[in-house]
Amino acid sequence: KLLIIQIGENATKKTFKRAIGGQEVTFEVYDSTQYFTEKDWQRVVALFVSGEPYQLKDWPPKDAKTD
């Protein structure tokens, strides 16, 4: 089951669930990080890009904490 949600004016979020090790896990895939908060960035585990430099122009987020 795939759920698509409109976020902001043009961004979308796709949510899907898969069983991993017998446990259901929910994944969220966003096509834009424009409206991400610091809390949202803390949940990021992967970025998928095609290699165009503009795709990482806002990376790392300006308010990101570096340890």
mmCIF file of N, CA and C in Angstrom:
data_model
loop_
_atom_site.group_PDB
_atom_site.id
_atom_site.type_symbol
_atom_site.label_atom_id
_atom_site.label_comp_id
_atom_site.label_asym_id
_atom_site.label_seq_id
_atom_site.Cartn_x
_atom_site.Cartn_y
_atom_site.Cartn_z
ATOM 1 N N LYS A 1 0.849 -1.179 0.000
ATOM 2 C CA LYS A 1 0.000 0.000 0.000
ATOM 3 C C LYS A 1 0.886 1.230 0.000
ATOM 4 N N LEU A 2 0.600 2.154 -0.886
ATOM 5 C CA LEU A 2 1.365 3.381 -1.029
ATOM 6 C C LEU A 2 0.434 4.554 -0.797
ATOM 7 N N LEU A 3 0.834 5.458 0.093
ATOM 8 C CA LEU A 3 0.055 6.648 0.410
ATOM 9 C C LEU A 3 0.832 7.859 -0.058
ATOM 10 N N ILE A 4 0.216 8.706 -0.869
ATOM 11 C CA ILE A 4 0.873 9.921 -1.358
ATOM 12 C C ILE A 4 0.181 11.124 -0.742
ATOM 13 N N ILE A 5 0.978 11.995 -0.119
ATOM 14 C CA ILE A 5 0.450 13.171 0.577
ATOM 15 C C ILE A 5 1.090 14.422 -0.010
ATOM 16 N N GLN A 6 0.278 15.438 -0.287
ATOM 17 C CA GLN A 6 0.800 16.721 -0.771
ATOM 18 C C GLN A 6 1.291 17.535 0.416
ATOM 19 N N ILE A 7 2.533 18.052 0.329
ATOM 20 C CA ILE A 7 3.092 18.900 1.388
ATOM 21 C C ILE A 7 3.482 20.224 0.752
ATOM 22 N N GLY A 8 3.094 21.305 1.341
ATOM 23 C CA GLY A 8 3.439 22.593 0.762
ATOM 24 C C GLY A 8 2.770 22.751 -0.595
ATOM 25 N N GLU A 9 3.342 23.593 -1.425
ATOM 26 C CA GLU A 9 2.714 23.879 -2.710
ATOM 27 C C GLU A 9 2.993 22.794 -3.744
ATOM 28 N N ASN A 10 4.256 22.305 -3.815
ATOM 29 C CA ASN A 10 4.613 21.361 -4.864
ATOM 30 C C ASN A 10 5.198 20.050 -4.358
ATOM 31 N N ALA A 11 5.583 19.977 -3.110
ATOM 32 C CA ALA A 11 6.261 18.794 -2.600
ATOM 33 C C ALA A 11 5.288 17.677 -2.265
ATOM 34 N N THR A 12 5.762 16.453 -2.390
ATOM 35 C CA THR A 12 4.942 15.312 -2.007
ATOM 36 C C THR A 12 5.740 14.369 -1.120
ATOM 37 N N LYS A 13 5.011 13.602 -0.343
ATOM 38 C CA LYS A 13 5.582 12.572 0.525
ATOM 39 C C LYS A 13 4.898 11.269 0.180
ATOM 40 N N LYS A 14 5.687 10.224 -0.029
ATOM 41 C CA LYS A 14 5.131 8.902 -0.285
ATOM 42 C C LYS A 14 5.453 8.030 0.917
ATOM 43 N N THR A 15 4.446 7.371 1.431
ATOM 44 C CA THR A 15 4.602 6.521 2.607
ATOM 45 C C THR A 15 4.269 5.084 2.231
ATOM 46 N N PHE A 16 5.139 4.172 2.637
ATOM 47 C CA PHE A 16 4.838 2.763 2.403
ATOM 48 C C PHE A 16 5.377 1.928 3.549
ATOM 49 N N LYS A 17 4.803 0.746 3.725
ATOM 50 C CA LYS A 17 5.176 -0.136 4.828
ATOM 51 C C LYS A 17 5.710 -1.445 4.269
ATOM 52 N N ARG A 18 6.731 -1.966 4.941
ATOM 53 C CA ARG A 18 7.323 -3.241 4.566
ATOM 54 C C ARG A 18 7.650 -4.011 5.832
ATOM 55 N N ALA A 19 7.618 -5.325 5.729
ATOM 56 C CA ALA A 19 8.015 -6.171 6.852
ATOM 57 C C ALA A 19 9.516 -6.435 6.750
ATOM 58 N N ILE A 20 10.217 -6.148 7.821
ATOM 59 C CA ILE A 20 11.657 -6.404 7.903
ATOM 60 C C ILE A 20 11.892 -7.178 9.188
ATOM 61 N N GLY A 21 12.445 -8.374 9.055
ATOM 62 C CA GLY A 21 12.678 -9.201 10.230
ATOM 63 C C GLY A 21 11.409 -9.492 11.004
ATOM 64 N N GLY A 22 10.295 -9.624 10.300
ATOM 65 C CA GLY A 22 9.030 -9.914 10.952
ATOM 66 C C GLY A 22 8.350 -8.714 11.594
ATOM 67 N N GLN A 23 8.941 -7.529 11.443
ATOM 68 C CA GLN A 23 8.375 -6.320 12.029
ATOM 69 C C GLN A 23 7.998 -5.340 10.922
ATOM 70 N N GLU A 24 6.835 -4.726 11.029
ATOM 71 C CA GLU A 24 6.409 -3.754 10.024
ATOM 72 C C GLU A 24 7.132 -2.422 10.244
ATOM 73 N N VAL A 25 7.718 -1.914 9.168
ATOM 74 C CA VAL A 25 8.457 -0.653 9.212
ATOM 75 C C VAL A 25 7.812 0.305 8.218
ATOM 76 N N THR A 26 7.615 1.546 8.628
ATOM 77 C CA THR A 26 7.048 2.569 7.754
ATOM 78 C C THR A 26 8.168 3.435 7.199
ATOM 79 N N PHE A 27 8.164 3.604 5.883
ATOM 80 C CA PHE A 27 9.146 4.452 5.208
ATOM 81 C C PHE A 27 8.441 5.664 4.642
ATOM 82 N N GLU A 28 9.113 6.811 4.691
ATOM 83 C CA GLU A 28 8.592 8.036 4.099
ATOM 84 C C GLU A 28 9.617 8.522 3.081
ATOM 85 N N VAL A 29 9.161 8.800 1.873
ATOM 86 C CA VAL A 29 10.030 9.296 0.815
ATOM 87 C C VAL A 29 9.502 10.657 0.390
ATOM 88 N N TYR A 30 10.354 11.661 0.463
ATOM 89 C CA TYR A 30 9.976 13.036 0.125
ATOM 90 C C TYR A 30 10.665 13.444 -1.164
ATOM 91 N N ASP A 31 9.986 14.230 -1.978
ATOM 92 C CA ASP A 31 10.631 14.722 -3.191
ATOM 93 C C ASP A 31 11.224 16.118 -2.999
ATOM 94 N N SER A 32 11.097 16.660 -1.798
ATOM 95 C CA SER A 32 11.689 17.963 -1.489
ATOM 96 C C SER A 32 11.933 18.058 0.016
ATOM 97 N N THR A 33 13.005 18.726 0.376
ATOM 98 C CA THR A 33 13.303 18.960 1.797
ATOM 99 C C THR A 33 13.053 20.422 2.171
ATOM 100 N N GLN A 34 12.409 21.135 1.301
ATOM 101 C CA GLN A 34 12.201 22.572 1.490
ATOM 102 C C GLN A 34 11.552 22.913 2.827
ATOM 103 N N TYR A 35 10.616 22.116 3.285
ATOM 104 C CA TYR A 35 9.888 22.435 4.511
ATOM 105 C C TYR A 35 10.345 21.603 5.700
ATOM 106 N N PHE A 36 11.494 20.953 5.593
ATOM 107 C CA PHE A 36 12.002 20.123 6.686
ATOM 108 C C PHE A 36 12.371 20.981 7.896
ATOM 109 N N THR A 37 12.053 20.451 9.062
ATOM 110 C CA THR A 37 12.464 21.077 10.313
ATOM 111 C C THR A 37 13.713 20.346 10.813
ATOM 112 N N GLU A 38 14.310 20.837 11.880
ATOM 113 C CA GLU A 38 15.464 20.160 12.460
ATOM 114 C C GLU A 38 15.070 18.730 12.873
ATOM 115 N N LYS A 39 13.880 18.580 13.414
ATOM 116 C CA LYS A 39 13.410 17.254 13.821
ATOM 117 C C LYS A 39 13.296 16.319 12.613
ATOM 118 N N ASP A 40 12.805 16.840 11.490
ATOM 119 C CA ASP A 40 12.724 16.029 10.269
ATOM 120 C C ASP A 40 14.110 15.563 9.837
ATOM 121 N N TRP A 41 15.100 16.464 9.859
ATOM 122 C CA TRP A 41 16.457 16.120 9.432
ATOM 123 C C TRP A 41 17.071 15.052 10.325
ATOM 124 N N GLN A 42 16.698 15.020 11.589
ATOM 125 C CA GLN A 42 17.242 14.013 12.509
ATOM 126 C C GLN A 42 16.773 12.605 12.146
ATOM 127 N N ARG A 43 15.703 12.491 11.383
ATOM 128 C CA ARG A 43 15.152 11.196 10.986
ATOM 129 C C ARG A 43 15.678 10.713 9.635
ATOM 130 N N VAL A 44 16.426 11.545 8.930
ATOM 131 C CA VAL A 44 16.911 11.188 7.593
ATOM 132 C C VAL A 44 17.957 10.080 7.694
ATOM 133 N N VAL A 45 17.766 9.030 6.896
ATOM 134 C CA VAL A 45 18.729 7.934 6.868
ATOM 135 C C VAL A 45 19.375 7.777 5.497
ATOM 136 N N ALA A 46 18.819 8.418 4.475
ATOM 137 C CA ALA A 46 19.393 8.306 3.136
ATOM 138 C C ALA A 46 18.920 9.454 2.256
ATOM 139 N N LEU A 47 19.758 9.807 1.299
ATOM 140 C CA LEU A 47 19.402 10.778 0.269
ATOM 141 C C LEU A 47 19.583 10.094 -1.075
ATOM 142 N N PHE A 48 18.612 10.231 -1.956
ATOM 143 C CA PHE A 48 18.707 9.676 -3.297
ATOM 144 C C PHE A 48 18.777 10.841 -4.271
ATOM 145 N N VAL A 49 19.843 10.917 -5.031
ATOM 146 C CA VAL A 49 20.023 11.992 -5.997
ATOM 147 C C VAL A 49 20.504 11.403 -7.318
ATOM 148 N N SER A 50 20.350 12.178 -8.380
ATOM 149 C CA SER A 50 20.814 11.718 -9.689
ATOM 150 C C SER A 50 22.218 12.224 -9.997
ATOM 151 N N GLY A 51 22.767 13.045 -9.112
ATOM 152 C CA GLY A 51 24.132 13.524 -9.297
ATOM 153 C C GLY A 51 24.251 14.963 -9.734
ATOM 154 N N GLU A 52 23.137 15.625 -9.927
ATOM 155 C CA GLU A 52 23.184 17.035 -10.314
ATOM 156 C C GLU A 52 23.575 17.880 -9.105
ATOM 157 N N PRO A 53 24.537 18.795 -9.251
ATOM 158 C CA PRO A 53 25.017 19.608 -8.117
ATOM 159 C C PRO A 53 23.913 20.375 -7.388
ATOM 160 N N TYR A 54 22.902 20.863 -8.113
ATOM 161 C CA TYR A 54 21.845 21.644 -7.467
ATOM 162 C C TYR A 54 21.069 20.825 -6.437
ATOM 163 N N GLN A 55 21.083 19.496 -6.549
ATOM 164 C CA GLN A 55 20.304 18.672 -5.637
ATOM 165 C C GLN A 55 20.832 18.728 -4.209
ATOM 166 N N LEU A 56 22.076 19.104 -4.021
ATOM 167 C CA LEU A 56 22.656 19.179 -2.680
ATOM 168 C C LEU A 56 22.986 20.618 -2.287
ATOM 169 N N LYS A 57 22.377 21.582 -2.954
ATOM 170 C CA LYS A 57 22.701 22.977 -2.665
ATOM 171 C C LYS A 57 22.339 23.387 -1.241
ATOM 172 N N ASP A 58 21.363 22.747 -0.637
ATOM 173 C CA ASP A 58 20.965 23.077 0.731
ATOM 174 C C ASP A 58 21.477 22.059 1.741
ATOM 175 N N TRP A 59 22.471 21.279 1.367
ATOM 176 C CA TRP A 59 23.024 20.253 2.253
ATOM 177 C C TRP A 59 24.409 20.674 2.706
ATOM 178 N N PRO A 60 24.760 20.570 3.959
ATOM 179 C CA PRO A 60 23.864 20.208 5.059
ATOM 180 C C PRO A 60 22.921 21.374 5.377
ATOM 181 N N PRO A 61 21.834 21.090 6.077
ATOM 182 C CA PRO A 61 20.903 22.160 6.447
ATOM 183 C C PRO A 61 21.619 23.247 7.233
ATOM 184 N N LYS A 62 21.211 24.476 7.043
ATOM 185 C CA LYS A 62 21.872 25.595 7.713
ATOM 186 C C LYS A 62 21.854 25.501 9.233
ATOM 187 N N ASP A 63 20.798 24.898 9.789
ATOM 188 C CA ASP A 63 20.696 24.802 11.244
ATOM 189 C C ASP A 63 21.157 23.442 11.773
ATOM 190 N N ALA A 64 21.873 22.694 10.931
ATOM 191 C CA ALA A 64 22.323 21.355 11.349
ATOM 192 C C ALA A 64 23.371 21.448 12.445
ATOM 193 N N LYS A 65 23.261 20.552 13.390
ATOM 194 C CA LYS A 65 24.236 20.474 14.482
ATOM 195 C C LYS A 65 25.359 19.548 14.029
ATOM 196 N N THR A 66 26.576 19.955 14.258
ATOM 197 C CA THR A 66 27.697 19.082 13.927
ATOM 198 C C THR A 66 28.333 18.603 15.211
ATOM 199 N N ASP A 67 28.554 17.306 15.287
ATOM 200 C CA ASP A 67 29.147 16.723 16.493
ATOM 201 C C ASP A 67 30.592 16.351 16.258
#
